[in-house]
Amino acid sequence: MTRPLVILGAGGHAAGLAEILKKQGRSLLGVVSPHPLAPRGPLADVPYIDGDERLLAQFGPEQVELVNGVGALPGKDLNWTLFQRFTGLGYRFASVISPHAILSEYVTLGQGVQIMAGAIVQTGVQIGDNTLLNTGCVVEHDCRLGAHNHLAPGATLSGGVTTGHRVHVGTGATIIQGLTIGERAVIGAGTTIARDVPAHQTLIPARSRILS
């Protein structure tokens, strides 16, 4: 049975997810934020929950599923930390798939995957837990994405690309087919990658070199 949802976070990404979920008829029991909320689009009529501890007191893991509405950016760990904390407590994260995304029938999704409008995911793709494919990105056939990845708007992965955990691929970046991107690597916006990228490395297009 589908459980009602609670969204963690109250920013722009959370609002976008709430809009998708409302259009799909999902029940939103609350939005969690440490700060009182001002009315914000699709979150304006969702009950406010004052922080994580109030959520834990109000809803157990058998009552709700969670939605990770915290944006995933390089050097920011909150998105990953929330997923680790709440799954460790027995909660499950719901996946959110925009009806305006295009997915092959032959795609494997981990827990809490989010795929936004205009994204295209082709056959044989595997996507790890808590990974976000943002607006208009393209993931071609047989790619394997690790957990906690973020593909920013307009990013493109050609066929057979493999990424490790917690990889960030910036807006408009392109990764050529068959390459491997190591865990916690950051691919800067607009970069074209034509060789493997080691773990924990950042590639900035303006400098045209890998930074440790």
mmCIF file of C-alpha atoms in Angstrom:
data_model
loop_
_atom_site.group_PDB
_atom_site.id
_atom_site.type_symbol
_atom_site.label_atom_id
_atom_site.label_comp_id
_atom_site.label_asym_id
_atom_site.label_seq_id
_atom_site.Cartn_x
_atom_site.Cartn_y
_atom_site.Cartn_z
ATOM 1 C CA MET A 1 0.000 0.000 0.000
ATOM 2 C CA THR A 2 1.243 3.489 -0.866
ATOM 3 C CA ARG A 3 2.012 5.483 2.260
ATOM 4 C CA PRO A 4 1.511 9.236 2.669
ATOM 5 C CA LEU A 5 4.599 11.386 2.297
ATOM 6 C CA VAL A 6 6.618 13.888 4.309
ATOM 7 C CA ILE A 7 9.060 16.172 2.477
ATOM 8 C CA LEU A 8 12.413 17.025 4.070
ATOM 9 C CA GLY A 9 13.365 20.591 3.188
ATOM 10 C CA ALA A 10 11.333 23.576 2.070
ATOM 11 C CA GLY A 11 13.353 25.272 -0.687
ATOM 12 C CA GLY A 12 12.924 25.439 -4.432
ATOM 13 C CA HIS A 13 13.738 21.781 -5.069
ATOM 14 C CA ALA A 14 11.237 20.671 -2.432
ATOM 15 C CA ALA A 15 8.565 22.864 -4.029
ATOM 16 C CA GLY A 16 9.220 21.311 -7.438
ATOM 17 C CA LEU A 17 8.878 17.818 -5.993
ATOM 18 C CA ALA A 18 5.677 18.782 -4.179
ATOM 19 C CA GLU A 19 4.147 19.980 -7.435
ATOM 20 C CA ILE A 20 4.903 16.649 -9.141
ATOM 21 C CA LEU A 21 3.506 14.659 -6.227
ATOM 22 C CA LYS A 22 0.307 16.693 -5.988
ATOM 23 C CA LYS A 23 -0.364 16.215 -9.692
ATOM 24 C CA GLN A 24 0.065 12.468 -9.121
ATOM 25 C CA GLY A 25 -2.487 12.544 -6.306
ATOM 26 C CA ARG A 26 -0.039 11.683 -3.533
ATOM 27 C CA SER A 27 -0.909 12.649 0.036
ATOM 28 C CA LEU A 28 1.542 15.142 1.610
ATOM 29 C CA LEU A 29 1.289 15.109 5.396
ATOM 30 C CA GLY A 30 4.001 17.645 6.085
ATOM 31 C CA VAL A 31 7.113 19.542 5.091
ATOM 32 C CA VAL A 32 10.042 19.559 7.526
ATOM 33 C CA SER A 33 12.070 22.719 8.065
ATOM 34 C CA PRO A 34 13.944 24.149 11.064
ATOM 35 C CA HIS A 35 12.505 27.587 10.220
ATOM 36 C CA PRO A 36 8.859 28.725 9.990
ATOM 37 C CA LEU A 37 7.610 28.693 6.419
ATOM 38 C CA ALA A 38 6.331 31.550 4.314
ATOM 39 C CA PRO A 39 3.728 30.467 1.708
ATOM 40 C CA ARG A 40 5.605 28.982 -1.255
ATOM 41 C CA GLY A 41 3.697 27.722 -4.273
ATOM 42 C CA PRO A 42 2.820 24.036 -4.001
ATOM 43 C CA LEU A 43 4.124 23.902 -0.405
ATOM 44 C CA ALA A 44 1.856 26.682 0.822
ATOM 45 C CA ASP A 45 -0.933 24.360 2.019
ATOM 46 C CA VAL A 46 1.286 21.516 3.280
ATOM 47 C CA PRO A 47 1.439 21.315 7.109
ATOM 48 C CA TYR A 48 4.674 22.590 8.634
ATOM 49 C CA ILE A 49 6.761 20.272 10.841
ATOM 50 C CA ASP A 50 9.264 22.064 13.045
ATOM 51 C CA GLY A 51 12.473 20.087 12.480
ATOM 52 C CA ASP A 52 13.617 16.482 12.393
ATOM 53 C CA GLU A 53 12.899 15.674 16.030
ATOM 54 C CA ARG A 54 9.263 16.749 15.694
ATOM 55 C CA LEU A 55 8.978 14.506 12.620
ATOM 56 C CA LEU A 56 10.342 11.543 14.584
ATOM 57 C CA ALA A 57 7.834 12.173 17.368
ATOM 58 C CA GLN A 58 4.893 12.627 15.015
ATOM 59 C CA PHE A 59 5.343 9.904 12.365
ATOM 60 C CA GLY A 60 7.047 6.528 12.638
ATOM 61 C CA PRO A 61 8.686 4.695 9.718
ATOM 62 C CA GLU A 62 5.668 2.396 9.401
ATOM 63 C CA GLN A 63 3.361 5.394 8.846
ATOM 64 C CA VAL A 64 5.018 7.498 6.148
ATOM 65 C CA GLU A 65 7.588 7.567 3.379
ATOM 66 C CA LEU A 66 10.006 10.467 3.100
ATOM 67 C CA VAL A 67 10.966 12.637 0.146
ATOM 68 C CA ASN A 68 14.434 14.205 0.134
ATOM 69 C CA GLY A 69 13.708 17.794 -0.834
ATOM 70 C CA VAL A 70 17.156 19.145 0.049
ATOM 71 C CA GLY A 71 19.206 20.129 -2.969
ATOM 72 C CA ALA A 72 22.427 18.212 -3.690
ATOM 73 C CA LEU A 73 25.432 20.449 -4.346
ATOM 74 C CA PRO A 74 29.210 19.867 -4.248
ATOM 75 C CA GLY A 75 30.589 20.310 -0.755
ATOM 76 C CA LYS A 76 27.140 20.235 0.833
ATOM 77 C CA ASP A 77 26.429 17.044 2.779
ATOM 78 C CA LEU A 78 22.906 17.620 4.116
ATOM 79 C CA ASN A 79 21.120 15.718 1.334
ATOM 80 C CA TRP A 80 23.318 12.651 1.903
ATOM 81 C CA THR A 81 23.260 13.010 5.713
ATOM 82 C CA LEU A 82 19.457 13.061 5.859
ATOM 83 C CA PHE A 83 19.191 9.947 3.708
ATOM 84 C CA GLN A 84 21.712 8.081 5.848
ATOM 85 C CA ARG A 85 20.130 9.149 9.125
ATOM 86 C CA PHE A 86 16.540 8.328 8.295
ATOM 87 C CA THR A 87 17.161 5.052 6.471
ATOM 88 C CA GLY A 88 19.221 4.038 9.520
ATOM 89 C CA LEU A 89 16.113 4.675 11.633
ATOM 90 C CA GLY A 90 13.986 2.451 9.409
ATOM 91 C CA TYR A 91 12.343 5.064 7.176
ATOM 92 C CA ARG A 92 12.052 4.608 3.432
ATOM 93 C CA PHE A 93 12.450 7.303 0.791
ATOM 94 C CA ALA A 94 9.958 7.490 -2.047
ATOM 95 C CA SER A 95 11.102 7.941 -5.626
ATOM 96 C CA VAL A 96 9.668 10.920 -7.503
ATOM 97 C CA ILE A 97 9.380 10.673 -11.284
ATOM 98 C CA SER A 98 7.989 13.580 -13.287
ATOM 99 C CA PRO A 99 5.290 12.576 -15.785
ATOM 100 C CA HIS A 100 7.223 14.729 -18.266
ATOM 101 C CA ALA A 101 10.362 12.576 -18.043
ATOM 102 C CA ILE A 102 10.971 9.812 -20.599
ATOM 103 C CA LEU A 103 12.097 6.470 -19.148
ATOM 104 C CA SER A 104 12.748 3.164 -20.842
ATOM 105 C CA GLU A 105 10.831 0.192 -19.434
ATOM 106 C CA TYR A 106 14.232 -1.406 -18.826
ATOM 107 C CA VAL A 107 15.631 0.929 -16.173
ATOM 108 C CA THR A 108 16.578 -0.085 -12.615
ATOM 109 C CA LEU A 109 15.935 2.501 -9.909
ATOM 110 C CA GLY A 110 17.272 2.542 -6.371
ATOM 111 C CA GLN A 111 15.431 3.930 -3.364
ATOM 112 C CA GLY A 112 14.542 7.617 -3.374
ATOM 113 C CA VAL A 113 15.554 8.333 -6.981
ATOM 114 C CA GLN A 114 14.253 11.637 -8.387
ATOM 115 C CA ILE A 115 13.841 12.293 -12.118
ATOM 116 C CA MET A 116 12.656 15.746 -13.114
ATOM 117 C CA ALA A 117 10.806 17.061 -16.152
ATOM 118 C CA GLY A 118 12.416 16.609 -19.560
ATOM 119 C CA ALA A 119 14.974 14.030 -18.437
ATOM 120 C CA ILE A 120 15.549 11.086 -20.795
ATOM 121 C CA VAL A 121 16.745 7.717 -19.452
ATOM 122 C CA GLN A 122 17.436 4.970 -21.970
ATOM 123 C CA THR A 123 17.397 1.179 -21.807
ATOM 124 C CA GLY A 124 19.682 -0.745 -19.458
ATOM 125 C CA VAL A 125 20.411 2.201 -17.142
ATOM 126 C CA GLN A 126 20.915 1.510 -13.419
ATOM 127 C CA ILE A 127 20.469 4.396 -10.973
ATOM 128 C CA GLY A 128 21.626 4.184 -7.352
ATOM 129 C CA ASP A 129 19.793 5.277 -4.215
ATOM 130 C CA ASN A 130 19.013 8.957 -3.619
ATOM 131 C CA THR A 131 20.254 10.041 -7.041
ATOM 132 C CA LEU A 132 18.756 13.111 -8.699
ATOM 133 C CA LEU A 133 18.449 13.512 -12.462
ATOM 134 C CA ASN A 134 17.578 17.155 -12.840
ATOM 135 C CA THR A 135 15.616 18.951 -15.534
ATOM 136 C CA GLY A 136 16.424 18.010 -19.120
ATOM 137 C CA CYS A 137 19.408 15.749 -18.474
ATOM 138 C CA VAL A 138 20.070 12.725 -20.721
ATOM 139 C CA VAL A 139 21.347 9.313 -19.569
ATOM 140 C CA GLU A 140 22.009 7.023 -22.505
ATOM 141 C CA HIS A 141 21.889 3.221 -22.647
ATOM 142 C CA ASP A 142 23.672 0.987 -20.123
ATOM 143 C CA CYS A 143 24.965 3.729 -17.834
ATOM 144 C CA ARG A 144 25.468 2.778 -14.179
ATOM 145 C CA LEU A 145 25.059 5.622 -11.717
ATOM 146 C CA GLY A 146 26.153 5.263 -8.115
ATOM 147 C CA ALA A 147 24.156 6.354 -5.073
ATOM 148 C CA HIS A 148 23.736 10.025 -4.155
ATOM 149 C CA ASN A 149 24.648 11.380 -7.596
ATOM 150 C CA HIS A 150 23.344 14.690 -8.905
ATOM 151 C CA LEU A 151 23.093 15.318 -12.628
ATOM 152 C CA ALA A 152 22.349 19.028 -12.939
ATOM 153 C CA PRO A 153 20.020 20.456 -15.615
ATOM 154 C CA GLY A 154 21.060 19.645 -19.161
ATOM 155 C CA ALA A 155 23.861 17.212 -18.273
ATOM 156 C CA THR A 156 24.448 14.377 -20.760
ATOM 157 C CA LEU A 157 25.920 10.926 -20.130
ATOM 158 C CA SER A 158 26.623 8.982 -23.312
ATOM 159 C CA GLY A 159 26.234 5.198 -23.383
ATOM 160 C CA GLY A 160 27.976 2.956 -20.867
ATOM 161 C CA VAL A 161 29.187 5.624 -18.445
ATOM 162 C CA THR A 162 29.813 4.471 -14.854
ATOM 163 C CA THR A 163 29.809 6.838 -11.879
ATOM 164 C CA GLY A 164 30.765 6.208 -8.260
ATOM 165 C CA HIS A 165 28.918 7.392 -5.172
ATOM 166 C CA ARG A 166 28.239 11.104 -4.577
ATOM 167 C CA VAL A 167 29.272 12.305 -8.034
ATOM 168 C CA HIS A 168 28.126 15.745 -9.201
ATOM 169 C CA VAL A 169 27.808 16.460 -12.922
ATOM 170 C CA GLY A 170 27.264 20.172 -13.508
ATOM 171 C CA THR A 171 24.796 21.991 -15.699
ATOM 172 C CA GLY A 172 25.307 21.275 -19.383
ATOM 173 C CA ALA A 173 28.288 18.965 -18.840
ATOM 174 C CA THR A 174 28.855 16.065 -21.260
ATOM 175 C CA ILE A 175 30.544 12.726 -20.508
ATOM 176 C CA ILE A 176 31.637 10.684 -23.514
ATOM 177 C CA GLN A 177 30.642 7.017 -23.772
ATOM 178 C CA GLY A 178 32.259 4.225 -21.798
ATOM 179 C CA LEU A 179 34.029 6.374 -19.211
ATOM 180 C CA THR A 180 34.268 5.963 -15.437
ATOM 181 C CA ILE A 181 33.829 8.855 -13.020
ATOM 182 C CA GLY A 182 35.205 8.092 -9.541
ATOM 183 C CA GLU A 183 33.309 8.602 -6.302
ATOM 184 C CA ARG A 184 32.805 12.175 -5.070
ATOM 185 C CA ALA A 185 34.185 13.603 -8.313
ATOM 186 C CA VAL A 186 32.780 16.955 -9.459
ATOM 187 C CA ILE A 187 32.355 17.719 -13.152
ATOM 188 C CA GLY A 188 32.034 21.459 -13.644
ATOM 189 C CA ALA A 189 29.233 23.081 -15.606
ATOM 190 C CA GLY A 190 29.731 22.984 -19.363
ATOM 191 C CA THR A 191 32.660 20.560 -19.227
ATOM 192 C CA THR A 192 33.129 17.862 -21.871
ATOM 193 C CA ILE A 193 34.803 14.767 -20.392
ATOM 194 C CA ALA A 194 36.708 12.481 -22.788
ATOM 195 C CA ARG A 195 38.728 10.441 -20.263
ATOM 196 C CA ASP A 196 38.168 8.761 -16.919
ATOM 197 C CA VAL A 197 38.059 11.041 -13.876
ATOM 198 C CA PRO A 198 39.658 9.788 -10.628
ATOM 199 C CA ALA A 199 37.788 9.719 -7.324
ATOM 200 C CA HIS A 200 37.615 12.922 -5.257
ATOM 201 C CA GLN A 201 38.664 15.112 -8.186
ATOM 202 C CA THR A 202 37.104 18.311 -9.481
ATOM 203 C CA LEU A 203 37.306 19.293 -13.137
ATOM 204 C CA ILE A 204 36.780 22.977 -13.882
ATOM 205 C CA PRO A 205 36.431 23.822 -17.595
ATOM 206 C CA ALA A 206 37.874 27.329 -17.336
ATOM 207 C CA ARG A 207 41.140 25.886 -15.984
ATOM 208 C CA SER A 208 41.080 22.800 -18.239
ATOM 209 C CA ARG A 209 42.706 20.629 -15.595
ATOM 210 C CA ILE A 210 41.811 18.315 -12.742
ATOM 211 C CA LEU A 211 42.050 19.771 -9.256
ATOM 212 C CA SER A 212 42.679 17.601 -6.203
#
